[in-house]
């Protein structure tokens, strides 16, 4: 699995409340949608949830939820195919008690292994 630095919301982050905004140049969807992937450096005692939102405004006003990704308690990895509907800007917000660090981003392919 390869992350493009321009498609990473959290890069080994210990705080997951709101990510940087990723500009979707020109807006719109990829012909084959990307995956939203979360990789944690340690298994957690509770679920960690990440929500991908999109908006036409960089300030994320009137943002719409595109998808939600849950890393279940005891796991360190989860992925979901992003549905169609991307606008010009994307942001991820996380919830749950994170102990350790999280990397969350968009990628073209995901491995067929489970951590």
PDB file of C-alpha atoms in Angstrom:
ATOM      1  CA  UNK A   1       0.000   0.000   0.000  1.00  0.00           C
ATOM      2  CA  UNK A   2       1.398   3.372  -1.002  1.00  0.00           C
ATOM      3  CA  UNK A   3       0.250   6.726   0.373  1.00  0.00           C
ATOM      4  CA  UNK A   4       0.802   9.862  -1.700  1.00  0.00           C
ATOM      5  CA  UNK A   5       1.793  12.630   0.739  1.00  0.00           C
ATOM      6  CA  UNK A   6      -0.813  14.946  -0.834  1.00  0.00           C
ATOM      7  CA  UNK A   7      -3.571  12.449   0.036  1.00  0.00           C
ATOM      8  CA  UNK A   8      -2.765  11.990   3.728  1.00  0.00           C
ATOM      9  CA  UNK A   9      -5.096  13.442   6.344  1.00  0.00           C
ATOM     10  CA  UNK A  10      -3.190  12.286   9.457  1.00  0.00           C
ATOM     11  CA  UNK A  11       0.473  11.268   9.275  1.00  0.00           C
ATOM     12  CA  UNK A  12       1.494   9.462  12.465  1.00  0.00           C
ATOM     13  CA  UNK A  13      -0.758  11.855  14.381  1.00  0.00           C
ATOM     14  CA  UNK A  14      -1.574  11.540  18.060  1.00  0.00           C
ATOM     15  CA  UNK A  15      -4.564  13.927  17.777  1.00  0.00           C
ATOM     16  CA  UNK A  16      -7.378  12.995  15.390  1.00  0.00           C
ATOM     17  CA  UNK A  17     -10.114  15.577  15.954  1.00  0.00           C
ATOM     18  CA  UNK A  18      -9.734  17.340  12.562  1.00  0.00           C
ATOM     19  CA  UNK A  19      -7.269  16.711   9.766  1.00  0.00           C
ATOM     20  CA  UNK A  20      -5.756  19.137   7.337  1.00  0.00           C
ATOM     21  CA  UNK A  21      -7.985  19.860   4.343  1.00  0.00           C
ATOM     22  CA  UNK A  22      -7.041  18.033   1.143  1.00  0.00           C
ATOM     23  CA  UNK A  23      -7.797  19.948  -2.058  1.00  0.00           C
ATOM     24  CA  UNK A  24      -9.486  17.770  -4.668  1.00  0.00           C
ATOM     25  CA  UNK A  25      -8.193  19.790  -7.638  1.00  0.00           C
ATOM     26  CA  UNK A  26     -11.163  20.622  -9.819  1.00  0.00           C
ATOM     27  CA  UNK A  27     -13.483  18.549  -7.631  1.00  0.00           C
ATOM     28  CA  UNK A  28     -15.211  15.402  -8.766  1.00  0.00           C
ATOM     29  CA  UNK A  29     -14.545  11.709  -8.500  1.00  0.00           C
ATOM     30  CA  UNK A  30     -11.828   9.398  -9.745  1.00  0.00           C
ATOM     31  CA  UNK A  31     -12.859   6.932 -12.447  1.00  0.00           C
ATOM     32  CA  UNK A  32     -12.064   4.179  -9.927  1.00  0.00           C
ATOM     33  CA  UNK A  33     -12.615   5.629  -6.428  1.00  0.00           C
ATOM     34  CA  UNK A  34      -9.786   5.512  -3.935  1.00  0.00           C
ATOM     35  CA  UNK A  35      -9.765   3.767  -0.554  1.00  0.00           C
ATOM     36  CA  UNK A  36      -9.817   5.595   2.766  1.00  0.00           C
ATOM     37  CA  UNK A  37      -7.356   3.699   4.965  1.00  0.00           C
ATOM     38  CA  UNK A  38      -6.519   4.001   8.659  1.00  0.00           C
ATOM     39  CA  UNK A  39      -3.400   2.407  10.156  1.00  0.00           C
ATOM     40  CA  UNK A  40      -2.829   2.622  13.913  1.00  0.00           C
ATOM     41  CA  UNK A  41       0.519   1.906  15.535  1.00  0.00           C
ATOM     42  CA  UNK A  42      -1.121  -0.164  18.280  1.00  0.00           C
ATOM     43  CA  UNK A  43      -4.368  -1.996  18.916  1.00  0.00           C
ATOM     44  CA  UNK A  44      -6.853   0.159  20.815  1.00  0.00           C
ATOM     45  CA  UNK A  45      -9.111  -0.706  23.744  1.00  0.00           C
ATOM     46  CA  UNK A  46     -12.129   0.851  21.997  1.00  0.00           C
ATOM     47  CA  UNK A  47     -13.327   1.588  18.461  1.00  0.00           C
ATOM     48  CA  UNK A  48     -11.748   4.515  16.603  1.00  0.00           C
ATOM     49  CA  UNK A  49     -14.048   6.117  14.008  1.00  0.00           C
ATOM     50  CA  UNK A  50     -12.974   8.309  11.102  1.00  0.00           C
ATOM     51  CA  UNK A  51     -15.476  10.350   9.076  1.00  0.00           C
ATOM     52  CA  UNK A  52     -14.630  11.623   5.579  1.00  0.00           C
ATOM     53  CA  UNK A  53     -16.411  14.869   4.684  1.00  0.00           C
ATOM     54  CA  UNK A  54     -16.467  16.936   1.500  1.00  0.00           C
ATOM     55  CA  UNK A  55     -17.340  20.541   0.674  1.00  0.00           C
ATOM     56  CA  UNK A  56     -17.039  23.090  -2.112  1.00  0.00           C
ATOM     57  CA  UNK A  57     -15.551  25.539   0.424  1.00  0.00           C
ATOM     58  CA  UNK A  58     -12.072  25.124   1.926  1.00  0.00           C
ATOM     59  CA  UNK A  59     -13.479  26.158   5.322  1.00  0.00           C
ATOM     60  CA  UNK A  60     -15.649  23.010   5.089  1.00  0.00           C
ATOM     61  CA  UNK A  61     -18.880  24.970   5.489  1.00  0.00           C
ATOM     62  CA  UNK A  62     -21.915  22.872   4.604  1.00  0.00           C
ATOM     63  CA  UNK A  63     -19.719  19.762   4.519  1.00  0.00           C
ATOM     64  CA  UNK A  64     -21.397  16.483   3.582  1.00  0.00           C
ATOM     65  CA  UNK A  65     -20.359  13.112   5.003  1.00  0.00           C
ATOM     66  CA  UNK A  66     -19.058  10.764   2.311  1.00  0.00           C
ATOM     67  CA  UNK A  67     -18.268   7.704   4.431  1.00  0.00           C
ATOM     68  CA  UNK A  68     -17.327   6.474   7.883  1.00  0.00           C
ATOM     69  CA  UNK A  69     -14.481   4.094   8.671  1.00  0.00           C
ATOM     70  CA  UNK A  70     -14.267   2.200  11.970  1.00  0.00           C
ATOM     71  CA  UNK A  71     -11.113   0.556  13.265  1.00  0.00           C
ATOM     72  CA  UNK A  72     -12.568  -1.969  15.722  1.00  0.00           C
ATOM     73  CA  UNK A  73     -11.151  -2.370  19.216  1.00  0.00           C
ATOM     74  CA  UNK A  74      -8.179  -4.723  19.159  1.00  0.00           C
ATOM     75  CA  UNK A  75      -7.356  -4.018  15.485  1.00  0.00           C
ATOM     76  CA  UNK A  76      -4.800  -1.710  13.889  1.00  0.00           C
ATOM     77  CA  UNK A  77      -6.090  -1.405  10.318  1.00  0.00           C
ATOM     78  CA  UNK A  78      -9.275  -0.703   8.366  1.00  0.00           C
ATOM     79  CA  UNK A  79     -10.153   0.416   4.837  1.00  0.00           C
ATOM     80  CA  UNK A  80     -13.274   1.403   2.901  1.00  0.00           C
ATOM     81  CA  UNK A  81     -13.826   2.310  -0.743  1.00  0.00           C
ATOM     82  CA  UNK A  82     -14.764   5.991  -0.988  1.00  0.00           C
ATOM     83  CA  UNK A  83     -18.174   6.454  -2.646  1.00  0.00           C
ATOM     84  CA  UNK A  84     -18.793   8.871  -5.491  1.00  0.00           C
ATOM     85  CA  UNK A  85     -19.724  12.453  -4.576  1.00  0.00           C
ATOM     86  CA  UNK A  86     -16.424  14.243  -3.888  1.00  0.00           C
ATOM     87  CA  UNK A  87     -16.477  18.016  -4.068  1.00  0.00           C
ATOM     88  CA  UNK A  88     -13.482  20.388  -4.139  1.00  0.00           C
ATOM     89  CA  UNK A  89     -12.226  19.782  -0.590  1.00  0.00           C
ATOM     90  CA  UNK A  90     -11.983  16.770   1.748  1.00  0.00           C
ATOM     91  CA  UNK A  91     -11.369  16.472   5.502  1.00  0.00           C
ATOM     92  CA  UNK A  92     -11.308  13.602   7.988  1.00  0.00           C
ATOM     93  CA  UNK A  93     -12.335  13.865  11.613  1.00  0.00           C
ATOM     94  CA  UNK A  94     -11.733  11.135  14.140  1.00  0.00           C
ATOM     95  CA  UNK A  95     -13.438  10.127  17.339  1.00  0.00           C
ATOM     96  CA  UNK A  96     -12.628   7.706  20.097  1.00  0.00           C
ATOM     97  CA  UNK A  97      -9.759   7.598  22.555  1.00  0.00           C
ATOM     98  CA  UNK A  98      -6.571   7.136  20.557  1.00  0.00           C
ATOM     99  CA  UNK A  99      -3.514   5.883  22.403  1.00  0.00           C
ATOM    100  CA  UNK A 100      -0.556   6.013  20.068  1.00  0.00           C
ATOM    101  CA  UNK A 101      -0.511   7.353  16.539  1.00  0.00           C
ATOM    102  CA  UNK A 102      -2.765   7.134  13.492  1.00  0.00           C
ATOM    103  CA  UNK A 103      -2.045   7.460   9.788  1.00  0.00           C
ATOM    104  CA  UNK A 104      -5.132   8.052   7.632  1.00  0.00           C
ATOM    105  CA  UNK A 105      -5.138   8.733   3.927  1.00  0.00           C
ATOM    106  CA  UNK A 106      -6.421   7.922   0.482  1.00  0.00           C
ATOM    107  CA  UNK A 107      -4.748   5.247  -1.600  1.00  0.00           C
ATOM    108  CA  UNK A 108      -5.397   3.449  -4.861  1.00  0.00           C
ATOM    109  CA  UNK A 109      -4.977  -0.098  -3.589  1.00  0.00           C
ATOM    110  CA  UNK A 110      -5.009  -1.863  -0.244  1.00  0.00           C
ATOM    111  CA  UNK A 111      -3.306  -5.116   0.677  1.00  0.00           C
ATOM    112  CA  UNK A 112      -5.387  -8.227   1.131  1.00  0.00           C
ATOM    113  CA  UNK A 113      -3.977  -8.892   4.587  1.00  0.00           C
ATOM    114  CA  UNK A 114      -5.571  -7.917   7.865  1.00  0.00           C
ATOM    115  CA  UNK A 115      -3.607  -6.554  10.802  1.00  0.00           C
TER     116      UNK A 115
END
